[in-house]
Tab-separated table of C-alpha atoms in Angstrom:
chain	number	residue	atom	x	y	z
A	1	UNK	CA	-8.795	-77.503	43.448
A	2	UNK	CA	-7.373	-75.675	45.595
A	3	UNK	CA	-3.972	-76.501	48.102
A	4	UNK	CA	-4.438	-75.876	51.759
A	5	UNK	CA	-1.732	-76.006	53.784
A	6	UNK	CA	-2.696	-76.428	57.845
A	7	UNK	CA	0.300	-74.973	59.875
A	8	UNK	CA	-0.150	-76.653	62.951
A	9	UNK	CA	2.747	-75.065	64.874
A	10	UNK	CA	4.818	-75.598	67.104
A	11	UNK	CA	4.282	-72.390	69.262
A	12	UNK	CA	7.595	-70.569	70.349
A	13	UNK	CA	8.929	-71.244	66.865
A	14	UNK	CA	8.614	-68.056	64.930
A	15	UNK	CA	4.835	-68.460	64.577
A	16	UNK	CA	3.268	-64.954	65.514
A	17	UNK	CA	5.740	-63.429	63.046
A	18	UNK	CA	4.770	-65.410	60.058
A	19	UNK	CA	0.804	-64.968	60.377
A	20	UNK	CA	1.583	-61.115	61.013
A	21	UNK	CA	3.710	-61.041	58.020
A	22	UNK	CA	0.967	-63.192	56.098
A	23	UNK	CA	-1.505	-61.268	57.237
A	24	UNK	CA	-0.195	-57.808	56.589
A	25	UNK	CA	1.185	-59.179	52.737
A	26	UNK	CA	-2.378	-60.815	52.067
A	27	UNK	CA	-3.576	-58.510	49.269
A	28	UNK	CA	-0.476	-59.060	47.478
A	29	UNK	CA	-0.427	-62.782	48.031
A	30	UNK	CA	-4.027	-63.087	46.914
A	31	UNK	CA	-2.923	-61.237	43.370
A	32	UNK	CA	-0.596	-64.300	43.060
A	33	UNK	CA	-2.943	-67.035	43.794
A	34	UNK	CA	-1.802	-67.488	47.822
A	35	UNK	CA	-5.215	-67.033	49.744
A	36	UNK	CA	-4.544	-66.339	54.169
A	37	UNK	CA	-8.490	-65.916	54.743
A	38	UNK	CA	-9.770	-63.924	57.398
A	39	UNK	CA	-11.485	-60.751	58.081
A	40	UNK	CA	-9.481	-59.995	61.273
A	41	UNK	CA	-5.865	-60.089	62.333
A	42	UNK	CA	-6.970	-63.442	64.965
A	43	UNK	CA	-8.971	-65.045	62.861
A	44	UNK	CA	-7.173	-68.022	62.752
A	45	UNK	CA	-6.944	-67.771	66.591
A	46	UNK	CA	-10.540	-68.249	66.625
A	47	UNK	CA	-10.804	-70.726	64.178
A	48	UNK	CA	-8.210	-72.710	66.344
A	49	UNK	CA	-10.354	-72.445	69.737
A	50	UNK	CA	-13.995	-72.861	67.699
A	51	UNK	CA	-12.396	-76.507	66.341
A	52	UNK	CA	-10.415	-77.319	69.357
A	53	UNK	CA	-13.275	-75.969	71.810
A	54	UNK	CA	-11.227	-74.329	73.919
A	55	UNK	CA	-11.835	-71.600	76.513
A	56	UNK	CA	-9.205	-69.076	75.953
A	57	UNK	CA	-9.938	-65.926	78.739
A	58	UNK	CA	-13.005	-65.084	77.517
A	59	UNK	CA	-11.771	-64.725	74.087
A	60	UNK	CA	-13.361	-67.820	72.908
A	61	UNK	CA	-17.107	-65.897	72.850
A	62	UNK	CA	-16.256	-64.706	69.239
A	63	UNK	CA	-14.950	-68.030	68.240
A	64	UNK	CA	-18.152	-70.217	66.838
A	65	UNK	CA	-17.874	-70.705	63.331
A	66	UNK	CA	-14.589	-69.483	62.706
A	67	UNK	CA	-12.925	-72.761	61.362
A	68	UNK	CA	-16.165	-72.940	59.369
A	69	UNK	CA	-15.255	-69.398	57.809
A	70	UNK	CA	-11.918	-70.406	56.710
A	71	UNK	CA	-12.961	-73.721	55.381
A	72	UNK	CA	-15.372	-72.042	53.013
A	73	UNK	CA	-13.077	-69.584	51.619
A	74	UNK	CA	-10.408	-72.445	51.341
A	75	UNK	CA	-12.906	-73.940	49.174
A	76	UNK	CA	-13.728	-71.081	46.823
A	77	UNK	CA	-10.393	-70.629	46.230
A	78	UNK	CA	-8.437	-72.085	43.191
A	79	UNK	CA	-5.291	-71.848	44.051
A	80	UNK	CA	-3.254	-72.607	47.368
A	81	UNK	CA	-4.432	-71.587	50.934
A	82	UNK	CA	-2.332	-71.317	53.802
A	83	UNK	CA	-4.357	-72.111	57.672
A	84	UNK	CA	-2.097	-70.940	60.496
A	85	UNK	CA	-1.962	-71.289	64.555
A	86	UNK	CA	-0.173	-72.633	66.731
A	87	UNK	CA	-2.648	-73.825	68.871
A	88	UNK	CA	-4.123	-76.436	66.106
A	89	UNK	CA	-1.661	-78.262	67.273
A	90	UNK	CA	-3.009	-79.262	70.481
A	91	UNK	CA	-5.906	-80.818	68.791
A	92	UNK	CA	-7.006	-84.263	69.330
A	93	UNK	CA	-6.813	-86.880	66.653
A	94	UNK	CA	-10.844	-86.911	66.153
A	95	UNK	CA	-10.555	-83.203	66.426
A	96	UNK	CA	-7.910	-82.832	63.385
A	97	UNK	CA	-9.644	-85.141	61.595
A	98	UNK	CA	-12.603	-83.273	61.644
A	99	UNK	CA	-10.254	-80.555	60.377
A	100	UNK	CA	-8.767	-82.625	57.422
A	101	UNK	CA	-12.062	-83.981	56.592
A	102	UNK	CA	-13.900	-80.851	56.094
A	103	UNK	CA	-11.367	-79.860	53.160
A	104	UNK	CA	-12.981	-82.548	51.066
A	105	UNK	CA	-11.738	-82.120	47.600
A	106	UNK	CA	-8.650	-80.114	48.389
A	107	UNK	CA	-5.188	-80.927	48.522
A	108	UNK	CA	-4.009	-80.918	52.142
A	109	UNK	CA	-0.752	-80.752	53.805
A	110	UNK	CA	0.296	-80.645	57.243
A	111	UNK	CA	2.933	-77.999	57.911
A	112	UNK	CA	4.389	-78.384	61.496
A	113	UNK	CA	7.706	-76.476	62.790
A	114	UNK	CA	9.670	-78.024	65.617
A	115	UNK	CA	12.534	-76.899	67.886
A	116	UNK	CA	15.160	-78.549	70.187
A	117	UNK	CA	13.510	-78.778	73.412
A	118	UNK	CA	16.207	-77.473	75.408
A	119	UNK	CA	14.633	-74.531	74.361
A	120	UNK	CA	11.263	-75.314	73.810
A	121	UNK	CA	10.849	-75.933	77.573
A	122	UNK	CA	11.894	-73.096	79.474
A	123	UNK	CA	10.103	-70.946	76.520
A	124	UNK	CA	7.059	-73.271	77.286
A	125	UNK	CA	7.170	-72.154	81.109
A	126	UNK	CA	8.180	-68.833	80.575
A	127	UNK	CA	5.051	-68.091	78.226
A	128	UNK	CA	3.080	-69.970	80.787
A	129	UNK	CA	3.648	-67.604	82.985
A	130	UNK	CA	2.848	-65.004	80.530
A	131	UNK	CA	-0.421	-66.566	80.629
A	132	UNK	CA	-1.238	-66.247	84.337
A	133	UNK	CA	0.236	-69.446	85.615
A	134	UNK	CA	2.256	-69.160	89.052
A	135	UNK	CA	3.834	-72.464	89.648
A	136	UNK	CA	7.583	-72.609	89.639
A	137	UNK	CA	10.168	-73.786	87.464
A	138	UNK	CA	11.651	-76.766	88.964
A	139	UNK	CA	8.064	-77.673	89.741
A	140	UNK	CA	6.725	-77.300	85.976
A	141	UNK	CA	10.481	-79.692	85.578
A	142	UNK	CA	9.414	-81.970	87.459
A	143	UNK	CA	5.768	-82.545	86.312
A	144	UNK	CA	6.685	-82.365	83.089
A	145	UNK	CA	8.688	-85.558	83.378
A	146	UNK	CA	6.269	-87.683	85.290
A	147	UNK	CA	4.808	-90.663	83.232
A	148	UNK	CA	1.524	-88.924	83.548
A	149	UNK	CA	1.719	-85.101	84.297
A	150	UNK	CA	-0.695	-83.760	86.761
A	151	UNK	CA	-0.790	-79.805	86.231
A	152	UNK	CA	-2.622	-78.626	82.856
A	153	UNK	CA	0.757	-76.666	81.867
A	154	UNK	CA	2.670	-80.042	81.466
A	155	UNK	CA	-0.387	-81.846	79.598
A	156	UNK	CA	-0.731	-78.319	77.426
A	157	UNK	CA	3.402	-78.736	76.546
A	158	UNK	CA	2.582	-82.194	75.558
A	159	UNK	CA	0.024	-82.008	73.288
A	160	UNK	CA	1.576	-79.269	71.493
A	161	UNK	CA	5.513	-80.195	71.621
A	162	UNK	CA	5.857	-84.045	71.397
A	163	UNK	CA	6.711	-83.894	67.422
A	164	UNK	CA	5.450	-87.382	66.659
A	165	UNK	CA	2.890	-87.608	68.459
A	166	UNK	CA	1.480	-84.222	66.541
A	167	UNK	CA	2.479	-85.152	63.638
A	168	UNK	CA	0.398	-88.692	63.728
A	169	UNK	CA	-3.054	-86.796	64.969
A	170	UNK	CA	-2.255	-84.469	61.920
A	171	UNK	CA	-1.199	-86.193	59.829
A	172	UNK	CA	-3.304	-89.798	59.921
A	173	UNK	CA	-5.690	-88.752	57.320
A	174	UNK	CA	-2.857	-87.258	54.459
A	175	UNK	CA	-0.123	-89.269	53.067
A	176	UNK	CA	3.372	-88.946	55.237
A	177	UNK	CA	4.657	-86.948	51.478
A	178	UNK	CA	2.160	-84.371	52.742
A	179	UNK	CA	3.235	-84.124	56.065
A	180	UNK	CA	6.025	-81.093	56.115
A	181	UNK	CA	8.242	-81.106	59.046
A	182	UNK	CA	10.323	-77.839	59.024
A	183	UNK	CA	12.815	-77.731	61.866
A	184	UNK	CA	13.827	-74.451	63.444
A	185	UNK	CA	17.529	-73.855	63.047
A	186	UNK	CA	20.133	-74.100	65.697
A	187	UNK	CA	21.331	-70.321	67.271
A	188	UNK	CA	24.095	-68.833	65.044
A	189	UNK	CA	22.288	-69.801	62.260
A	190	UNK	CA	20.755	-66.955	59.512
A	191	UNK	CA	17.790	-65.204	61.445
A	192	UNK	CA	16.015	-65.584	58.059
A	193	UNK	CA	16.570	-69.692	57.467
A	194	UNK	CA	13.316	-70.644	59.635
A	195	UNK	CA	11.056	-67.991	57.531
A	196	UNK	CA	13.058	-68.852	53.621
A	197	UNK	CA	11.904	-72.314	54.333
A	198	UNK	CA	8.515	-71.861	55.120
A	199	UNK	CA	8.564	-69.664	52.498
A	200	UNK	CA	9.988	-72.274	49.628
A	201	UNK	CA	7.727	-74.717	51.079
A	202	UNK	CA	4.384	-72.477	50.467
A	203	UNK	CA	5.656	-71.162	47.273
A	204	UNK	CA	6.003	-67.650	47.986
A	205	UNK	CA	9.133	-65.081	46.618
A	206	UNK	CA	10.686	-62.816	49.156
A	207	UNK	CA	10.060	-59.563	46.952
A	208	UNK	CA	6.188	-59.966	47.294
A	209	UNK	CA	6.338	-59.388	51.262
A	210	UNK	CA	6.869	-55.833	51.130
A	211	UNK	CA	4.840	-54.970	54.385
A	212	UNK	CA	7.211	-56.157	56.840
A	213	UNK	CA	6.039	-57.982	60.476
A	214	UNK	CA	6.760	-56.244	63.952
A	215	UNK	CA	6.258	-59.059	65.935
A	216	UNK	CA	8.971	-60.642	67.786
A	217	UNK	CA	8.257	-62.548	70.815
A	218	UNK	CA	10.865	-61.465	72.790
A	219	UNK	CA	11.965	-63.907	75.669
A	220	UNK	CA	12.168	-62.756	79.200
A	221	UNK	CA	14.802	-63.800	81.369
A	222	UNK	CA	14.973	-65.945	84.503
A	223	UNK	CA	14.172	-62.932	87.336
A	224	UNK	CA	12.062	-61.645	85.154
A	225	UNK	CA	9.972	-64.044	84.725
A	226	UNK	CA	9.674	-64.993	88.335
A	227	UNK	CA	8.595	-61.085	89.202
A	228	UNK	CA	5.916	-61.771	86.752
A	229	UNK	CA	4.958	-65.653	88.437
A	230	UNK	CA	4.824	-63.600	91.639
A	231	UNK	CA	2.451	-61.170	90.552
A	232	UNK	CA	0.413	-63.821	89.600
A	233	UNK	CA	0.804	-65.220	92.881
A	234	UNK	CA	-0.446	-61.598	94.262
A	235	UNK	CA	-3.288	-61.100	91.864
A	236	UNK	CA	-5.292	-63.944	91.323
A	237	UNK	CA	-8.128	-64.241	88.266
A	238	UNK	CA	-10.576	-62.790	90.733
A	239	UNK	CA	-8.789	-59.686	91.041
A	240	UNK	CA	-8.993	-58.234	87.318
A	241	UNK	CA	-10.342	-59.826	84.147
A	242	UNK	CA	-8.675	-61.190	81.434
A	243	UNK	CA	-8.506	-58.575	79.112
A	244	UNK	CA	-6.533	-55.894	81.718
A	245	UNK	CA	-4.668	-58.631	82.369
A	246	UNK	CA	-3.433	-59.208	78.899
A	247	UNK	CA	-3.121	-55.246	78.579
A	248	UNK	CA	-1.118	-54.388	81.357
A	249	UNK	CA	0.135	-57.465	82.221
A	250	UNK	CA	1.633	-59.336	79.247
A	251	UNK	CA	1.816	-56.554	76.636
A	252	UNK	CA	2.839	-53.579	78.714
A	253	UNK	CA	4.973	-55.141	81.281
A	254	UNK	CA	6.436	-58.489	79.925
A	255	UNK	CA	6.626	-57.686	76.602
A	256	UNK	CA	7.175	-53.925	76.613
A	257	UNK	CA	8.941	-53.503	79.345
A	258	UNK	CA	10.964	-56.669	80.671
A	259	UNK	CA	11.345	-58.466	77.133
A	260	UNK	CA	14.792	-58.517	76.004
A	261	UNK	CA	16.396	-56.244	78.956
A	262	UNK	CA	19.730	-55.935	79.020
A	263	UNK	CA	22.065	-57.971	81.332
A	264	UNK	CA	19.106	-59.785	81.836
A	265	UNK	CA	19.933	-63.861	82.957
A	266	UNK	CA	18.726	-66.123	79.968
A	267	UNK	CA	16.653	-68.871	80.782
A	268	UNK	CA	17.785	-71.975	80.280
A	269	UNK	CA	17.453	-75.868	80.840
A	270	UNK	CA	18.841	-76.746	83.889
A	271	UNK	CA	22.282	-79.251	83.337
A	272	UNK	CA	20.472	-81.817	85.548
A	273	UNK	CA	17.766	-82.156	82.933
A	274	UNK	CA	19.852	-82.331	80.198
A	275	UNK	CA	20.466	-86.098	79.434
A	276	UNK	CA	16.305	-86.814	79.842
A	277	UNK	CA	16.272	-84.343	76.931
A	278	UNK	CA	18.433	-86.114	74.809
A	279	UNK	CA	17.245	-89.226	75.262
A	280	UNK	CA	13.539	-88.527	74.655
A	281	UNK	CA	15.093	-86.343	71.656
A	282	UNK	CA	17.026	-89.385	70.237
A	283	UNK	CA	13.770	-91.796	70.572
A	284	UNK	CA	11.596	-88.948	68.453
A	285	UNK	CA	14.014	-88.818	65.512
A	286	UNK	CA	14.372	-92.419	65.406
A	287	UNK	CA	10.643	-92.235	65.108
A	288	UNK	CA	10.622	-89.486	62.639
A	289	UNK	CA	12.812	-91.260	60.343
A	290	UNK	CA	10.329	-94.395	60.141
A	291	UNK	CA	7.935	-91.722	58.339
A	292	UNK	CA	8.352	-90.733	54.495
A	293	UNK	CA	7.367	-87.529	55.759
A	294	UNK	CA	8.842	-84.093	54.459
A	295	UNK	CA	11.838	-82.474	56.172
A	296	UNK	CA	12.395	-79.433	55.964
A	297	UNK	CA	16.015	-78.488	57.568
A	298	UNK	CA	17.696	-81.171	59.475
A	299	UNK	CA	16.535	-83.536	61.955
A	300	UNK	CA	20.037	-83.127	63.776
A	301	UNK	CA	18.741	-79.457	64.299
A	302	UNK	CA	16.214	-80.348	66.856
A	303	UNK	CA	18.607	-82.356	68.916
A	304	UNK	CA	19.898	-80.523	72.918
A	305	UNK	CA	22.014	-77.532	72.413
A	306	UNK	CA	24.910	-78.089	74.671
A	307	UNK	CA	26.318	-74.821	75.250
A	308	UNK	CA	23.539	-72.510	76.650
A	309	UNK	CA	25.666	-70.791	78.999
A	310	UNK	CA	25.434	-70.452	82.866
A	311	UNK	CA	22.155	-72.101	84.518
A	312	UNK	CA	20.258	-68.954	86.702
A	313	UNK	CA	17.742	-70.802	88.527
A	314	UNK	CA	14.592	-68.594	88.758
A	315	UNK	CA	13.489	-70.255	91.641
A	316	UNK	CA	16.485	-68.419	93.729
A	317	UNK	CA	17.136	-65.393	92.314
A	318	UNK	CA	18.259	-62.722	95.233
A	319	UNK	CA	15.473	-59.925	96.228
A	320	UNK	CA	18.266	-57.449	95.136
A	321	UNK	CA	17.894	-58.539	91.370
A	322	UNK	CA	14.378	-58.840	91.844
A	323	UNK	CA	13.840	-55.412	93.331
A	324	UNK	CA	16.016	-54.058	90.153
A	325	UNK	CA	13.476	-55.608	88.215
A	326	UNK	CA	10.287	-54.798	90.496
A	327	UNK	CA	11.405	-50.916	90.041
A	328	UNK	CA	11.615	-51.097	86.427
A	329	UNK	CA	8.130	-52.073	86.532
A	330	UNK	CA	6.869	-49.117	88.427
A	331	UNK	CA	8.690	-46.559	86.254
A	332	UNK	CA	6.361	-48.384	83.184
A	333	UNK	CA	3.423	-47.882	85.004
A	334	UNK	CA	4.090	-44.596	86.908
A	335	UNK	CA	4.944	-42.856	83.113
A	336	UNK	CA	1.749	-45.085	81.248
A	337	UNK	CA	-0.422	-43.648	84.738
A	338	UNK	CA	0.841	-40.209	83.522
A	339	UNK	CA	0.325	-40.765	80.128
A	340	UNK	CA	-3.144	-41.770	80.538
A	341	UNK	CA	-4.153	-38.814	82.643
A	342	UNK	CA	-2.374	-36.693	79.738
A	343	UNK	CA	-4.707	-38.449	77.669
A	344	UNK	CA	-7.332	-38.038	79.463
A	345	UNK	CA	-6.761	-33.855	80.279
A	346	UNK	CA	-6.627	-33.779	76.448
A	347	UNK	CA	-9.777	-35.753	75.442
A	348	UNK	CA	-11.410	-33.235	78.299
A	349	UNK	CA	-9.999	-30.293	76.782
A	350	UNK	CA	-10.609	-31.036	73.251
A	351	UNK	CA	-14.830	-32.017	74.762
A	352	UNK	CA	-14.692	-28.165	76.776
A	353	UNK	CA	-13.287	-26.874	73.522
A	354	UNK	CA	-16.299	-28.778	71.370
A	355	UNK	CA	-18.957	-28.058	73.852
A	356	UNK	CA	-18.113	-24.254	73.920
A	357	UNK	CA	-18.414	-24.300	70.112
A	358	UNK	CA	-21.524	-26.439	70.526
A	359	UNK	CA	-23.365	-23.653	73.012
A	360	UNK	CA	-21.876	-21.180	70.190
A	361	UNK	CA	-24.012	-22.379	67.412
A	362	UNK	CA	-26.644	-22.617	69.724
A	363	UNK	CA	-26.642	-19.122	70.730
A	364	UNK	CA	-25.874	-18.250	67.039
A	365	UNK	CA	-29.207	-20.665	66.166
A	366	UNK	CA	-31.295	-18.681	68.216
A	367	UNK	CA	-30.099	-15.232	66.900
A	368	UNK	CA	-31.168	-16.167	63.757
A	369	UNK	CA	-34.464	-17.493	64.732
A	370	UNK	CA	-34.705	-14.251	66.500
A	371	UNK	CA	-34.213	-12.030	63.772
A	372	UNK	CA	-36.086	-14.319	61.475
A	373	UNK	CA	-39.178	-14.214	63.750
A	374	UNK	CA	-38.849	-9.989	64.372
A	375	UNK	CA	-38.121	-9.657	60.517
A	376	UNK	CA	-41.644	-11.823	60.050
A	377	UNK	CA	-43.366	-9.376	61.936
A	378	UNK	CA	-42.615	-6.526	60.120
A	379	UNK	CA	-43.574	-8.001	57.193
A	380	UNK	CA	-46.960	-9.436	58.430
A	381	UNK	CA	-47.595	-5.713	60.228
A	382	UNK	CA	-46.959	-4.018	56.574
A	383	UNK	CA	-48.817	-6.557	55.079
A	384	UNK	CA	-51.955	-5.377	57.101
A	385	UNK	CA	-51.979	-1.967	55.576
């Protein structure tokens, strides 16, 4: 019988690096009875949108019977099975158990990581942003604390960042001892405490990860974020499709180029938000502790960092810093413009170079035809003596 463990999420807690690191280590972890299934690097992406039938940019075309796929190799497998995406954990109660259900006759536990969400929500906007989204921070604030949000982005944050609430659609059809709640460490802490208990929990040693991950989902800070929202403003869906959107857009600009730049303003909860936050955090541990379920960490850890340094609103950041920014931008994509027509003088070189060899053997092909056919004749005019 084999062990499946479904890590739900949270997203913006470390996810992407752990499937890439699963994923790149799964040979090795297969050797040592630890099956991550899939034949591609987003597999579990699109097992994710095929149970949670979710659009996703036109991504979701390849989805249809990917959570089927992993369910069947789960089941082959004697030994224990690790699921991951953060987006499972949006799922609705029928929809997860649907998901529970369909492992019949294995062993399954609910992983879900959680973080403090003084910094869950400003990474929540900021990666909605990433995603295309235009609306501004205080506004995203503001809707996010209504009784009843109105914009999907607020609805989205809920389903996937109210810890009890995902933990009771997950976990209503296993018992609360196989419902794992690892909490993501306070900063200062050991950059390698979030992954060592994940890790421990799923039974794997260090040593066997020898292919390390590259990911790191690098935050973006408050200006630039908002010269992102406002070329989302400028460039609506209409204008180009989602995939040189998520080329250009989020890899090459937020993540390549404005990720992590220096002096840039972290983004942070606003002070006026603050006590709201640790309220609504007080009334989820208090809930929490009514569970048996399995902590991993400390429930204290997901409580409102206090000192997060000065507030930058995004909102009213000077056209100054956002022209430092804006340039920045067009340096990226006046050296990938020259890089690409590098590329492409190359690729027409290299197909001058291989159709000059090609007219070559043809000229050579006919030569020997040539000859062939005059040294035939000889031989048929001897042969006629």
């Amino acid at each position: 019988m084999a062990k499946v463990f479904l890590h739900v999420g949270a997203p913006k807690t470390g996810t992407s690096m752990v499937q890439e690191l699963l994923y790149n280590n799964r040979k090795a972890l297969a050797d040592r009875g630890i099956l991550y299934p899939g034949r591609r690097r987003d597999a579990h992406f699109m097992a994710a949108l095929d149970l949670l039938e979710r659009t996703w940019g036109g991504l979701e075309v390849d989805a249809p019977g990917s959570w089927d796929y992993l369910v069947g190799k789960a089941q082959k497998w004697n030994g224990t099975v690790i699921i991951s995406h953060e987006v499972f954990a949006g799922a609705t109660e029928e929809q997860a158990k649907r998901a529970v259900n369909s492992l019949a006759g294995s062993d399954v536990h609910i992983v879900y990581s959680a973080r403090d969400l003084s910094r869950q929500v400003p990474a929540e906007w900021q990666e909605q942003v990433k995603h295309r989204k235009k609306h501004k921070y205080d506004a995203f604030l503001k809707d996010l604390r209504r009784d009843e949000p109105q914009s999907y982005s607020s609805r989205w944050f809920w389903a996937v960042q109210n810890w009890p609430d995902v933990l009771r659609r997950w976990g209503s059809e296993v018992p609360d001892e196989n419902v794992h709640l690892v909490t993501v460490p306070p900063p200062g802490a050991p950059r390698a405490l979030l992954l060592d208990r994940l890790m421990t929990l799923w039974g794997i040693e260090s040593e066997w990860l020898t292919e390390e991950s590259d990911r790191a989902n690098v935050s973006l800070g408050a200006v630039e974020t908002t010269v992102i929202r406002k070329l989302n403003k400028r460039n609506p869906p209409t204008t180009y499709e989602g995939p040189y959107y998520r080329e250009w857009v989020r890899e090459l600009l937020a993540h390549r180029t404005l990720a992590g730049r220096d002096g840039a303003h972290r983004l942070i909860l606003p002070p006026r938000h603050r006590d709201w936050a640790r309220d609504l955090t007080s009334e989820w541990i208090d809930e929490l502790r009514g569970h048996a379920y399995d902590v991993r960490g400390d429930l204290d850890e997901l409580r409102v960092v206090e000192d997060q340094g000065e507030f930058v609103d995004p909102d009213q950041v000077g056209p100054g810093e956002q022209l430092r920014v804006a340039l920045d931008v067009i340096d990226t994509l006046l050296a990938e413009l020259v890089h690409e027509r590098e590329r492409g003088a190359g690729a027409a070189r290299e197909a001058e170079q291989r159709g000059e060899a090609r007219v070559q053997e043809v000229v050579a092909a006919h030569a020997r035809r040539r000859r062939i056919r005059r040294f035939a004749g000889r031989v048929r005019r001897k042969l006629r003596f």
